[in-house]
mmCIF file of C-alpha atoms in Angstrom:
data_model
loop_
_atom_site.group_PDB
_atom_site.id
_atom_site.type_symbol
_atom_site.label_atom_id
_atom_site.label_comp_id
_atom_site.label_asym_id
_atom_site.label_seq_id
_atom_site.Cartn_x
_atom_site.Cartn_y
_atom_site.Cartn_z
ATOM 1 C CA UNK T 1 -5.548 -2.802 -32.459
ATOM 2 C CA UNK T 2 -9.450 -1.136 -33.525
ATOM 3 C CA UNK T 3 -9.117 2.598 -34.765
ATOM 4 C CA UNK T 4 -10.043 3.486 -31.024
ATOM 5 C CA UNK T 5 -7.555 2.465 -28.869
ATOM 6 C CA UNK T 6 -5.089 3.565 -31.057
ATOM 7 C CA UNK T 7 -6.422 7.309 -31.159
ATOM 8 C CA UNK T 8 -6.766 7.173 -27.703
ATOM 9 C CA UNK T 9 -3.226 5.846 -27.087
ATOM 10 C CA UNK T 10 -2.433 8.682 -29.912
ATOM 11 C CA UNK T 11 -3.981 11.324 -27.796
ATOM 12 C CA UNK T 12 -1.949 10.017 -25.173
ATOM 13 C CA UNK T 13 1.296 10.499 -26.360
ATOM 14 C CA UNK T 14 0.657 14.205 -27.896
ATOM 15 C CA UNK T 15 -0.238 15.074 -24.255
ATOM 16 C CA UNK T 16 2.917 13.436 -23.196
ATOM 17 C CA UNK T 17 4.934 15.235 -25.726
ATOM 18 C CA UNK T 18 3.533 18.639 -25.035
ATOM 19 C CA UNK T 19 4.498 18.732 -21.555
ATOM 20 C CA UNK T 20 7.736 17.764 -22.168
ATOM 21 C CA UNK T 21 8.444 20.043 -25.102
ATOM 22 C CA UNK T 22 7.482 23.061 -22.574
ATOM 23 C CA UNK T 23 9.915 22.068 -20.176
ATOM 24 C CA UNK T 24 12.950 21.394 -22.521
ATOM 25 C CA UNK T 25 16.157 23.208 -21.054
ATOM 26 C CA UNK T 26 17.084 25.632 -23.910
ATOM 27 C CA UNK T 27 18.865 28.244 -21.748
ATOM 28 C CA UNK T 28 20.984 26.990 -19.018
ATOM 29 C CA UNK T 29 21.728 30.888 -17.429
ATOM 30 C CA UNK T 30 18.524 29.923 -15.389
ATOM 31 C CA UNK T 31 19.939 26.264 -13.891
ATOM 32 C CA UNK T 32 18.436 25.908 -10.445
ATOM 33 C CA UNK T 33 21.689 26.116 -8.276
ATOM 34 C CA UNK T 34 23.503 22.663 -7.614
ATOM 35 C CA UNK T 35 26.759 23.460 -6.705
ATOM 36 C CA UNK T 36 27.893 19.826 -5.689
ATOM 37 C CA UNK T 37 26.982 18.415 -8.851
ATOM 38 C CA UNK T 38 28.976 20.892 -10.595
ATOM 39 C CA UNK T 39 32.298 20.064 -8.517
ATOM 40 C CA UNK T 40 32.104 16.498 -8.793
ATOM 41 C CA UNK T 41 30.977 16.500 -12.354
ATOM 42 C CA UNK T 42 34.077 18.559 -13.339
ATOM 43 C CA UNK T 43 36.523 15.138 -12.794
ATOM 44 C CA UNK T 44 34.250 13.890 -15.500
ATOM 45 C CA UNK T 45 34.506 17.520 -17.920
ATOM 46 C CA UNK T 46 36.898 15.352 -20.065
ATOM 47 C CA UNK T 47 34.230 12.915 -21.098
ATOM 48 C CA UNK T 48 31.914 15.184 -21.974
ATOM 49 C CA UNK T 49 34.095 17.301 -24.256
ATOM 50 C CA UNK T 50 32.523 17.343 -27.772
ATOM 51 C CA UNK T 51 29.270 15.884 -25.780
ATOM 52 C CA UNK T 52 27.241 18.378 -23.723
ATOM 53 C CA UNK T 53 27.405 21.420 -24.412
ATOM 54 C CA UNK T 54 28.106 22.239 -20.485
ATOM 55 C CA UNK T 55 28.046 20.950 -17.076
ATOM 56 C CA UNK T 56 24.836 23.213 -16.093
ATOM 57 C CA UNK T 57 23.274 21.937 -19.605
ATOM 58 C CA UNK T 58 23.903 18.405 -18.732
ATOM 59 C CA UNK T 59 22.543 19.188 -15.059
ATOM 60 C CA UNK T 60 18.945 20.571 -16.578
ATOM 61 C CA UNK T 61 18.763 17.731 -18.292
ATOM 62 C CA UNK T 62 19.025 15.168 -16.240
ATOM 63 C CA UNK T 63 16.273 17.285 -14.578
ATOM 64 C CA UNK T 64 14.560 17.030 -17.863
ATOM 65 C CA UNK T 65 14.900 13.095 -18.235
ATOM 66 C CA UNK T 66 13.908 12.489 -14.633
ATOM 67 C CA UNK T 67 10.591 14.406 -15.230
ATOM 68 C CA UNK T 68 9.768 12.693 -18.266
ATOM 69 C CA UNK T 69 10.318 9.136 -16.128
ATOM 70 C CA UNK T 70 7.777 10.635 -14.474
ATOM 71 C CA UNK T 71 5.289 11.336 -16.635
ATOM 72 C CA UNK T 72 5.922 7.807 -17.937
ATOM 73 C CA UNK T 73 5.897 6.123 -14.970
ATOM 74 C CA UNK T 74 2.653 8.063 -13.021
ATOM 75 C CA UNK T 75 0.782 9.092 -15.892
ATOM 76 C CA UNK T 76 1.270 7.430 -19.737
ATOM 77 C CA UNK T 77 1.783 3.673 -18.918
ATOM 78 C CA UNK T 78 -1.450 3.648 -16.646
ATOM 79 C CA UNK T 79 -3.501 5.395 -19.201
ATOM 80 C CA UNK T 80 -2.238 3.097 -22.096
ATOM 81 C CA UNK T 81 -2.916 0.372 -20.246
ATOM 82 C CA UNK T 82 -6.596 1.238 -18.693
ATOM 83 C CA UNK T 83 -7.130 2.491 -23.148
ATOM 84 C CA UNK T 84 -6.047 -1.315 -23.894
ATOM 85 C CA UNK T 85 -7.735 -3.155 -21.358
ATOM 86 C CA UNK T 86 -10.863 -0.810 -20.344
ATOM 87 C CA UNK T 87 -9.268 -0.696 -16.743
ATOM 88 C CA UNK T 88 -9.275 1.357 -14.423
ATOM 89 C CA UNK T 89 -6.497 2.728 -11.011
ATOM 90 C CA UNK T 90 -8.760 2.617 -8.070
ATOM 91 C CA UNK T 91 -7.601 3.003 -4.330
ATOM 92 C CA UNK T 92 -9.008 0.979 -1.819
ATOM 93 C CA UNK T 93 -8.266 3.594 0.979
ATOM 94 C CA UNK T 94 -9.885 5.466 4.022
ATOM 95 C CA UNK T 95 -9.265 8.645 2.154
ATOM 96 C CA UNK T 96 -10.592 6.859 -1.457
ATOM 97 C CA UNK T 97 -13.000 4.611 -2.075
ATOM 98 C CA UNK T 98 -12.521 2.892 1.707
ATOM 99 C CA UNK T 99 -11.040 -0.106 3.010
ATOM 100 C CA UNK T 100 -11.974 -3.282 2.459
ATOM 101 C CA UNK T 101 -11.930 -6.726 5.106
ATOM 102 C CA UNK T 102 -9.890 -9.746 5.351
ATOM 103 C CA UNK T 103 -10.983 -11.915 7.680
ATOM 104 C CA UNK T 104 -7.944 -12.799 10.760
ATOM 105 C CA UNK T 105 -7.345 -16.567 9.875
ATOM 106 C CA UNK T 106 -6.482 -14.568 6.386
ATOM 107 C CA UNK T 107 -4.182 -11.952 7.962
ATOM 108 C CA UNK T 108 -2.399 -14.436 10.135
ATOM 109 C CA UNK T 109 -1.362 -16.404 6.774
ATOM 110 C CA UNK T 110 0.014 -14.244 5.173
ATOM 111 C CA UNK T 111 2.239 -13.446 7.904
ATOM 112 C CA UNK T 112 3.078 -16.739 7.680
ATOM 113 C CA UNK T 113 3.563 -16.745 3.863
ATOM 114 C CA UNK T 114 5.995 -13.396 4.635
ATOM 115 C CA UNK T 115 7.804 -14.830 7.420
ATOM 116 C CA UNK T 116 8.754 -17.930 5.697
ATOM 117 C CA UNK T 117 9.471 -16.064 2.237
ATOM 118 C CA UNK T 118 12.014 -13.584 4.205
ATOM 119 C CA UNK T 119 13.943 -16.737 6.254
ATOM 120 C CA UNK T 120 13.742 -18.882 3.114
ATOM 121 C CA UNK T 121 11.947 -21.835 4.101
ATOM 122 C CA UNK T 122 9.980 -21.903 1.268
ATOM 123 C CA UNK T 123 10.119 -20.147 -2.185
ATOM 124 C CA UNK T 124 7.261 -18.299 -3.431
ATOM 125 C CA UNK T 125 4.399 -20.299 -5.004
ATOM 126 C CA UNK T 126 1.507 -18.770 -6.962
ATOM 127 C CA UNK T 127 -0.802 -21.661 -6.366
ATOM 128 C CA UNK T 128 -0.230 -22.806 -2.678
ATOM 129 C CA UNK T 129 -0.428 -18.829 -1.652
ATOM 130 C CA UNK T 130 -3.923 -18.436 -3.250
ATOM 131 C CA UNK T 131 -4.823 -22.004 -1.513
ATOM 132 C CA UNK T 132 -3.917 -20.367 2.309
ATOM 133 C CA UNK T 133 -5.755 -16.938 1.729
ATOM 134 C CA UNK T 134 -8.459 -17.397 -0.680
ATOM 135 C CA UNK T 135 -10.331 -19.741 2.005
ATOM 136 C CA UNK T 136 -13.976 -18.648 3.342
ATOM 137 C CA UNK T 137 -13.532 -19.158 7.184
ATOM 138 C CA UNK T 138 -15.478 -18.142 10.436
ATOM 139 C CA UNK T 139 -12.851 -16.007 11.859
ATOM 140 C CA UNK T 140 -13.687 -12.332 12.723
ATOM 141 C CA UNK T 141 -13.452 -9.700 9.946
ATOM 142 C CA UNK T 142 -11.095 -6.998 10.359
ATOM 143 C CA UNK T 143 -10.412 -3.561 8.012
ATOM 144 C CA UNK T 144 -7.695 -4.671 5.319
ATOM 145 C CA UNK T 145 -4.661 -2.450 5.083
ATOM 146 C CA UNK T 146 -4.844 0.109 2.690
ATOM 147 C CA UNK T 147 -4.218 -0.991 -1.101
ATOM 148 C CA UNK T 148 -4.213 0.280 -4.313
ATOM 149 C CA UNK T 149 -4.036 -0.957 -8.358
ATOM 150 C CA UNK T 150 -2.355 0.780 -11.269
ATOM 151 C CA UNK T 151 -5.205 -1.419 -13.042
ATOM 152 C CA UNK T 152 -8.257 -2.750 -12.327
ATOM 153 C CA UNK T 153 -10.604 -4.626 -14.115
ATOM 154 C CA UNK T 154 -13.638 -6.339 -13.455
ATOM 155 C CA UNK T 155 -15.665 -9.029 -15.705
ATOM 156 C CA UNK T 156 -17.703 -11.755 -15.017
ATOM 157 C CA UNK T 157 -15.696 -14.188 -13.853
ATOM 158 C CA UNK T 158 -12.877 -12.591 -12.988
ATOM 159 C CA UNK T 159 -10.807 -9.324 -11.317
ATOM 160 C CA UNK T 160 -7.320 -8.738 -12.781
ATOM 161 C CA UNK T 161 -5.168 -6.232 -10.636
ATOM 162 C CA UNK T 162 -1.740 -4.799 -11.825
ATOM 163 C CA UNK T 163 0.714 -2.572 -9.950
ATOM 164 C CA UNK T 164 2.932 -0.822 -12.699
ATOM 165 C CA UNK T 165 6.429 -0.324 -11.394
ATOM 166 C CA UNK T 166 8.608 1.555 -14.029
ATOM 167 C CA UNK T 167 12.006 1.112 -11.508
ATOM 168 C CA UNK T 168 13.367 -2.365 -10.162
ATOM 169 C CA UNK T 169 12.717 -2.465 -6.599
ATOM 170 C CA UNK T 170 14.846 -2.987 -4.194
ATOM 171 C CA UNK T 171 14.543 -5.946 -1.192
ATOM 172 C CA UNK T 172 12.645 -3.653 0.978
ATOM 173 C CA UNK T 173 10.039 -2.405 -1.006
ATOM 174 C CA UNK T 174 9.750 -5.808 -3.102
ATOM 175 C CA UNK T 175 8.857 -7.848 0.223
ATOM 176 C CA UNK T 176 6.427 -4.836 0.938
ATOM 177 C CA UNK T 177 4.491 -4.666 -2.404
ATOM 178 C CA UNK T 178 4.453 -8.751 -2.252
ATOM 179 C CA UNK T 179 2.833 -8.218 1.375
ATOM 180 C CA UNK T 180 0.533 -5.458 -0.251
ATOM 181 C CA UNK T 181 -0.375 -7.655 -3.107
ATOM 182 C CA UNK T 182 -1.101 -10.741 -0.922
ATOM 183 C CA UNK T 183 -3.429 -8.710 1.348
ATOM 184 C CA UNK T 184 -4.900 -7.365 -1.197
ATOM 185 C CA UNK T 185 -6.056 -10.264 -3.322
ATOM 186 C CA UNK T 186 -7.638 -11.846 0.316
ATOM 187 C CA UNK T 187 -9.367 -8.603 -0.092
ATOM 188 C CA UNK T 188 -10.808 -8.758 -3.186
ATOM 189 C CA UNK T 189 -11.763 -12.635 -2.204
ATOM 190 C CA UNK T 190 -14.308 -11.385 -0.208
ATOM 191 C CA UNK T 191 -15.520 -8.624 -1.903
ATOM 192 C CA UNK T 192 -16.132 -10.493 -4.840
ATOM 193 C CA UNK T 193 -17.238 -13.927 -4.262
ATOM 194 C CA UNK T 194 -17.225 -16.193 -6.828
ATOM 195 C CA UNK T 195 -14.531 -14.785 -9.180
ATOM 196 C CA UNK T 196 -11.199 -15.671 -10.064
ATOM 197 C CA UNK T 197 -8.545 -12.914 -8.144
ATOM 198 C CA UNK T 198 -5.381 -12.413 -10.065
ATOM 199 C CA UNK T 199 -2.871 -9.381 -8.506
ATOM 200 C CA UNK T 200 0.484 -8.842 -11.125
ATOM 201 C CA UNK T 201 3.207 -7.185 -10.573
ATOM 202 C CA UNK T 202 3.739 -5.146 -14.214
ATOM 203 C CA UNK T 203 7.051 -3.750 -15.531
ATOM 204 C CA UNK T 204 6.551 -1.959 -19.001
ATOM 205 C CA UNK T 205 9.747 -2.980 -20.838
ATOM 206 C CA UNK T 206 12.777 -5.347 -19.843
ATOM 207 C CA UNK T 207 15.841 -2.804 -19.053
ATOM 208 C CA UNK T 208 17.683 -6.489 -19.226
ATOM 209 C CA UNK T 209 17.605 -6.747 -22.939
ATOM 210 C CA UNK T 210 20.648 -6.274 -25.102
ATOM 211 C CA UNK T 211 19.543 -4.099 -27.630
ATOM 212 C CA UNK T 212 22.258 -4.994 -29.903
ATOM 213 C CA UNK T 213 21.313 -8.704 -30.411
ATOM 214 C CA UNK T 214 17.659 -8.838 -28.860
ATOM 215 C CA UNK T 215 14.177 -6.839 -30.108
ATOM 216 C CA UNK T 216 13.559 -3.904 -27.563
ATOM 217 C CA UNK T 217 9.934 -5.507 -26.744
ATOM 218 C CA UNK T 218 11.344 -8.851 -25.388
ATOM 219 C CA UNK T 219 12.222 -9.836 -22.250
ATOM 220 C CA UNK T 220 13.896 -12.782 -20.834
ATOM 221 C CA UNK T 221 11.529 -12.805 -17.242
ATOM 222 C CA UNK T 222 14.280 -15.052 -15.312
ATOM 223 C CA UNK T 223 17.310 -12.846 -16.164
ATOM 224 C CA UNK T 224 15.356 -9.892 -15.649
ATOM 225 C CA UNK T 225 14.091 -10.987 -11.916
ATOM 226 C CA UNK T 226 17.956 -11.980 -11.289
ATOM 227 C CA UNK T 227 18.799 -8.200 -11.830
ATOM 228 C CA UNK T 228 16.235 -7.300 -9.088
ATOM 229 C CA UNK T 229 17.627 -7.621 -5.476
ATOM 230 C CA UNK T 230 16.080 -10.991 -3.483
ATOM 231 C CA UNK T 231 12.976 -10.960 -6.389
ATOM 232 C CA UNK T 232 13.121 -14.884 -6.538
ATOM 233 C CA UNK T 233 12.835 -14.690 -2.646
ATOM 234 C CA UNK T 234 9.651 -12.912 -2.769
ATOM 235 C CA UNK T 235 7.629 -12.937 -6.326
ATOM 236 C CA UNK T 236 6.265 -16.096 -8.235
ATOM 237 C CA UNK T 237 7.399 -15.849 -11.944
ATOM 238 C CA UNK T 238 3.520 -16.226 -12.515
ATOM 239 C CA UNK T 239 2.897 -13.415 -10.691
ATOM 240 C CA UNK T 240 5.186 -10.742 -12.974
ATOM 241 C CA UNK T 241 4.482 -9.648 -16.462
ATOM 242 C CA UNK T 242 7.151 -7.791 -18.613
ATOM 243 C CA UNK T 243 7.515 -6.004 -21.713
ATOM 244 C CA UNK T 244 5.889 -7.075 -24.567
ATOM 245 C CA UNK T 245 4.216 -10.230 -22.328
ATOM 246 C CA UNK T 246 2.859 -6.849 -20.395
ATOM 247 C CA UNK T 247 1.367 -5.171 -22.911
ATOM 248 C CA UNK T 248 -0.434 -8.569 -24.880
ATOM 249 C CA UNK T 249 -1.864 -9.389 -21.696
ATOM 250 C CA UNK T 250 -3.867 -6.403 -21.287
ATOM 251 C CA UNK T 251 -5.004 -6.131 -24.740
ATOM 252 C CA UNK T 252 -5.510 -9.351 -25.748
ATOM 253 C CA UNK T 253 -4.205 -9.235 -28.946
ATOM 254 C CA UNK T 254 -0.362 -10.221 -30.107
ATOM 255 C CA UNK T 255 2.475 -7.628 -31.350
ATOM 256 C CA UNK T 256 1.124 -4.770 -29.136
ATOM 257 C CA UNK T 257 3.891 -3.179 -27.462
ATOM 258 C CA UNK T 258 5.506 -3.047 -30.836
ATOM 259 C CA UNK T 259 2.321 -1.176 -32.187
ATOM 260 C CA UNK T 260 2.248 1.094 -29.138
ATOM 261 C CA UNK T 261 5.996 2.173 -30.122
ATOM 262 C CA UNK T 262 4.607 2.509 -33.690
ATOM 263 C CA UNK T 263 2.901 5.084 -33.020
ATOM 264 C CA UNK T 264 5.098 7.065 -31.072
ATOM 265 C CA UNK T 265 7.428 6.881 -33.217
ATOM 266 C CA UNK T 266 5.124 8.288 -35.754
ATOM 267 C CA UNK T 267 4.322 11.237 -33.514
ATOM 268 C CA UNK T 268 7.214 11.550 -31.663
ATOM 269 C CA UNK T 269 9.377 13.492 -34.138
ATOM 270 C CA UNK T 270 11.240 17.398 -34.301
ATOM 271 C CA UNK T 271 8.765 18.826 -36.055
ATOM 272 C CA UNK T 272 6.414 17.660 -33.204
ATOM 273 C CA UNK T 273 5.308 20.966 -32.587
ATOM 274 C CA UNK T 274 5.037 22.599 -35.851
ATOM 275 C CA UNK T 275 2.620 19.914 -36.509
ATOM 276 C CA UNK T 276 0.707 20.340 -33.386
ATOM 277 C CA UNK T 277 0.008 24.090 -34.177
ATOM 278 C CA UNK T 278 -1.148 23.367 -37.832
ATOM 279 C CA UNK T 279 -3.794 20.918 -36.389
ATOM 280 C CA UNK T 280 -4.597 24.242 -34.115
ATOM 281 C CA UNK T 281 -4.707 26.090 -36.916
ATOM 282 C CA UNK T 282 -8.680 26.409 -38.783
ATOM 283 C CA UNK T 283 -7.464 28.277 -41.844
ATOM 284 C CA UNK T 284 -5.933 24.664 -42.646
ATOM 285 C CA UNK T 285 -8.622 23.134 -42.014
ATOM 286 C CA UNK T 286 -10.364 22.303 -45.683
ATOM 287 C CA UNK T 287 -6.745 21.360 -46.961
ATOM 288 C CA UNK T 288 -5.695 17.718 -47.955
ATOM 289 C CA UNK T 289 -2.566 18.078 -45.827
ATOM 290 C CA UNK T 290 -4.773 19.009 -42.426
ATOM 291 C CA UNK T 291 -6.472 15.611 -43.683
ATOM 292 C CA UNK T 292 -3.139 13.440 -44.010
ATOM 293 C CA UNK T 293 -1.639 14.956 -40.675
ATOM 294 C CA UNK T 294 -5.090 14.054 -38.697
ATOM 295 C CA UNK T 295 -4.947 10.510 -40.115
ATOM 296 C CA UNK T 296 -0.688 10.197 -39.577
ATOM 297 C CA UNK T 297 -1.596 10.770 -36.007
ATOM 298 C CA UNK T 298 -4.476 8.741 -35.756
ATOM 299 C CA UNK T 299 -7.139 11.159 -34.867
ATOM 300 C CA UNK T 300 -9.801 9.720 -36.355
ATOM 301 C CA UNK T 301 -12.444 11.783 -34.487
ATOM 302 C CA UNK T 302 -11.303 14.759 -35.813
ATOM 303 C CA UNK T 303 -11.007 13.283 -39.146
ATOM 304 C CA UNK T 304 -15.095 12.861 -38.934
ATOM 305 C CA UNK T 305 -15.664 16.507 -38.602
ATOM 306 C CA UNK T 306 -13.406 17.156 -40.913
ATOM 307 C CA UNK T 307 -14.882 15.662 -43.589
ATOM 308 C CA UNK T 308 -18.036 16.721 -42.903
ATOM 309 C CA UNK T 309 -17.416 19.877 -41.699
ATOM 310 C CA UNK T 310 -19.661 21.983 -44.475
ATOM 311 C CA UNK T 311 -22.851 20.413 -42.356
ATOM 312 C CA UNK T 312 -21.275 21.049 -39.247
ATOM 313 C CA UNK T 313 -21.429 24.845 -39.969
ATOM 314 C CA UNK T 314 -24.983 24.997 -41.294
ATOM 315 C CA UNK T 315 -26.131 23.592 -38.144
ATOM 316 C CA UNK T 316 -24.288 26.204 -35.786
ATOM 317 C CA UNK T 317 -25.700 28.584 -33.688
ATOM 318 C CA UNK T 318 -24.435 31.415 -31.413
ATOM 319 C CA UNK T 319 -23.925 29.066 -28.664
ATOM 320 C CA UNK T 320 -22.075 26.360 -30.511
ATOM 321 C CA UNK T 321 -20.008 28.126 -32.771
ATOM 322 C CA UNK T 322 -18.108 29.349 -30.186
ATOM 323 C CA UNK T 323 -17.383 25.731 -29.143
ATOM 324 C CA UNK T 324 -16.725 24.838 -33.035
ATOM 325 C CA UNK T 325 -13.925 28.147 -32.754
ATOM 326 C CA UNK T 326 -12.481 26.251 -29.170
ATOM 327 C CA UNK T 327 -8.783 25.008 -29.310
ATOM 328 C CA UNK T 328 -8.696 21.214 -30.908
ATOM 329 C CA UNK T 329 -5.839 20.719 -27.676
ATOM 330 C CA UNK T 330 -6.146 22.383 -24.477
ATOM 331 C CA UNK T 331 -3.144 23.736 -22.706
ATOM 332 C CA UNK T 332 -1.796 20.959 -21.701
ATOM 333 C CA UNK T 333 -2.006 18.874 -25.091
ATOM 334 C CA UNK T 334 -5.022 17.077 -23.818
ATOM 335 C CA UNK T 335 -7.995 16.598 -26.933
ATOM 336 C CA UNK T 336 -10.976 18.388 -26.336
ATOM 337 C CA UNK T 337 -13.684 16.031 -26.144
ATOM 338 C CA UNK T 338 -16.218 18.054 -24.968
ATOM 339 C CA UNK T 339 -15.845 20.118 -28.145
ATOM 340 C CA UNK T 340 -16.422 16.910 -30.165
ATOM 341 C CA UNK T 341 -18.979 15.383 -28.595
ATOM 342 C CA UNK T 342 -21.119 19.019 -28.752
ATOM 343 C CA UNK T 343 -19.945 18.942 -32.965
ATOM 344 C CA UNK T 344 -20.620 15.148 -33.641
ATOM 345 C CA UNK T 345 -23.917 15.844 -32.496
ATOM 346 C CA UNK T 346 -24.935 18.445 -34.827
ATOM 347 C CA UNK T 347 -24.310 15.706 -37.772
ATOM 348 C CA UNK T 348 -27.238 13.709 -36.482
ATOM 349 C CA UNK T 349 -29.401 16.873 -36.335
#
């Protein structure tokens, strides 16, 4: 992993941090009222003792918890994975980018690939699936059902879709995101002739694996699919990558989950925010300790101006020095870019 993509997955996980550090529940006199969870969480009061603190404590955090899923689930595994694999999440919607075709011979086999996936008359198979839709045929074109990827990339001989799914899905919605993923590939057939068209289905880490006897970034792919309700009914093992498998795929390269939990790890520690504020802080900024916290968390960018910041003020003017006095993080933890790309240029001056 280059010096880029792991700043960038750096940056990343400070934003993540931030907006979870804001949030923590540190005073529990301002719960948002859930009276039902209070009674039936009082038969459990006994296993808690010595615990949690309290019931409402325990109740804003589980608030707290489900909002960071969130965030890692909508906003950090997407952006990790378009940093390793130069991806992108694109929306092939009427209220996006627009629909695409399929053509109706296409549509009216993958009804029959659904219909005899949900009765069981055949099992699901990678290879005779492409063979049925990824046909060019006479039969009119019609407007594809909307579809969207998590990731999308494009090169030239090949598009690689992934829909991230952070949960195990039940029947339902499994048979519906195989339908999605089916019409979607015919989709991308005809949109882009002439390349390969693979569509995954991505989980981010195996919640099978015993963590007592087995790494945290492996994954055992047929035990895992047994855990998920009817997934051997409807998804290929071909057509699911998980945990560390996940992660190697997009970036190419070997031992990347473990690298992406590296440097979290690295970042992700109590003194989080004290650390965060020194970065913030420009009296620190000609120290050797501002110098070994920018390089701990990998911001390497920062690191440049750093070291040559002497030439960085001589070149100032009125207009730029008030970008050179800007925040290094916004509000919201993000890395102000804009600030270094107006800086960096005033070395080449």
């Amino acid at each position: 992993m280059n010096n880029t993509v792991k700043e960038r997955i750096s940056i990343e996980v400070i934003k993540t941090l931030f907006s979870r550090f804001n949030n923590f529940p540190t005073d529990s006199s301002h719960n948002r009222n859930a009276p039902f969870h209070e009674a039936f969480l009082k038969a459990f009061s006994d296993k808690f003792a010595g615990k949690v603190s309290s019931t409402p404590f325990l109740i804003s955090l589980s608030s707290w918890l489900h909002g960071l899923n969130t965030t890692l689930g909508q906003s950090f595994f997407e952006n990790v994975a378009h940093v390793l694999c130069g991806g992108k999440k694109l929306e092939y919607t009427s209220k996006k980018t627009g629909n695409l075709k399929i053509t109706k011979q296409q549509q009216d086999r993958i009804t029959q690939i659904m219909t005899s996936l949900s009765n069981s008359s055949k099992i699901p198979d990678l290879e005779y699936e492409n063979g049925l839709i990824f046909v060019k045929d006479d039969t009119p074109m019609r407007i594809a059902p909307d579809f969207s990827a998590d990731v999308f990339r494009v090169n030239e001989k090949e598009i690689i879709a992934v829909e991230i799914k952070t949960v195990k899905p039940n029947s339902g919605g499994l048979l519906g995101e195989k339908q999605k993923i089916l019409e979607g590939k015919a989709a991308l057939f005809h949109e882009f002739p002439g390349k390969k068209i693979s569509f995954f289905f991505g989980f981010p880490f195996d919640p099978t694996v015993n963590i007592k006897t087995e790494s945290v970034t492996s994954f055992n792919k047929k035990r895992f699919l047994n855990s998920i309700v009817n997934a051997h009914k409807f998804v290929s093992p071909e057509e699911v990558l998980v945990a560390s498998e996940f992660w190697d795929f997009l970036s190419g390269e070997k031992n990347t989950m473990e690298e992406i939990l590296s440097i979290i790890n690295t970042i992700a520690t109590p003194a989080f925010m004290e650390k965060l504020r020194f970065i913030d802080d420009d009296s620190k900024r000609n120290t050797l300790e501002y110098t070994a916290q920018l390089q701990e968390w990998n911001l390497f960018s920062e690191h440049i101006l750093v070291k040559k910041d002497r030439m960085v003020l001589k070149n100032l003017n009125k207009e730029t020095k008030k970008v050179y006095d800007t925040a290094i993080f916004d509000n919201e933890g993000n890395y102000n870019w804009w600030r270094f790309s107006v800086l960096e240029k005033l070395l080449r001056e």
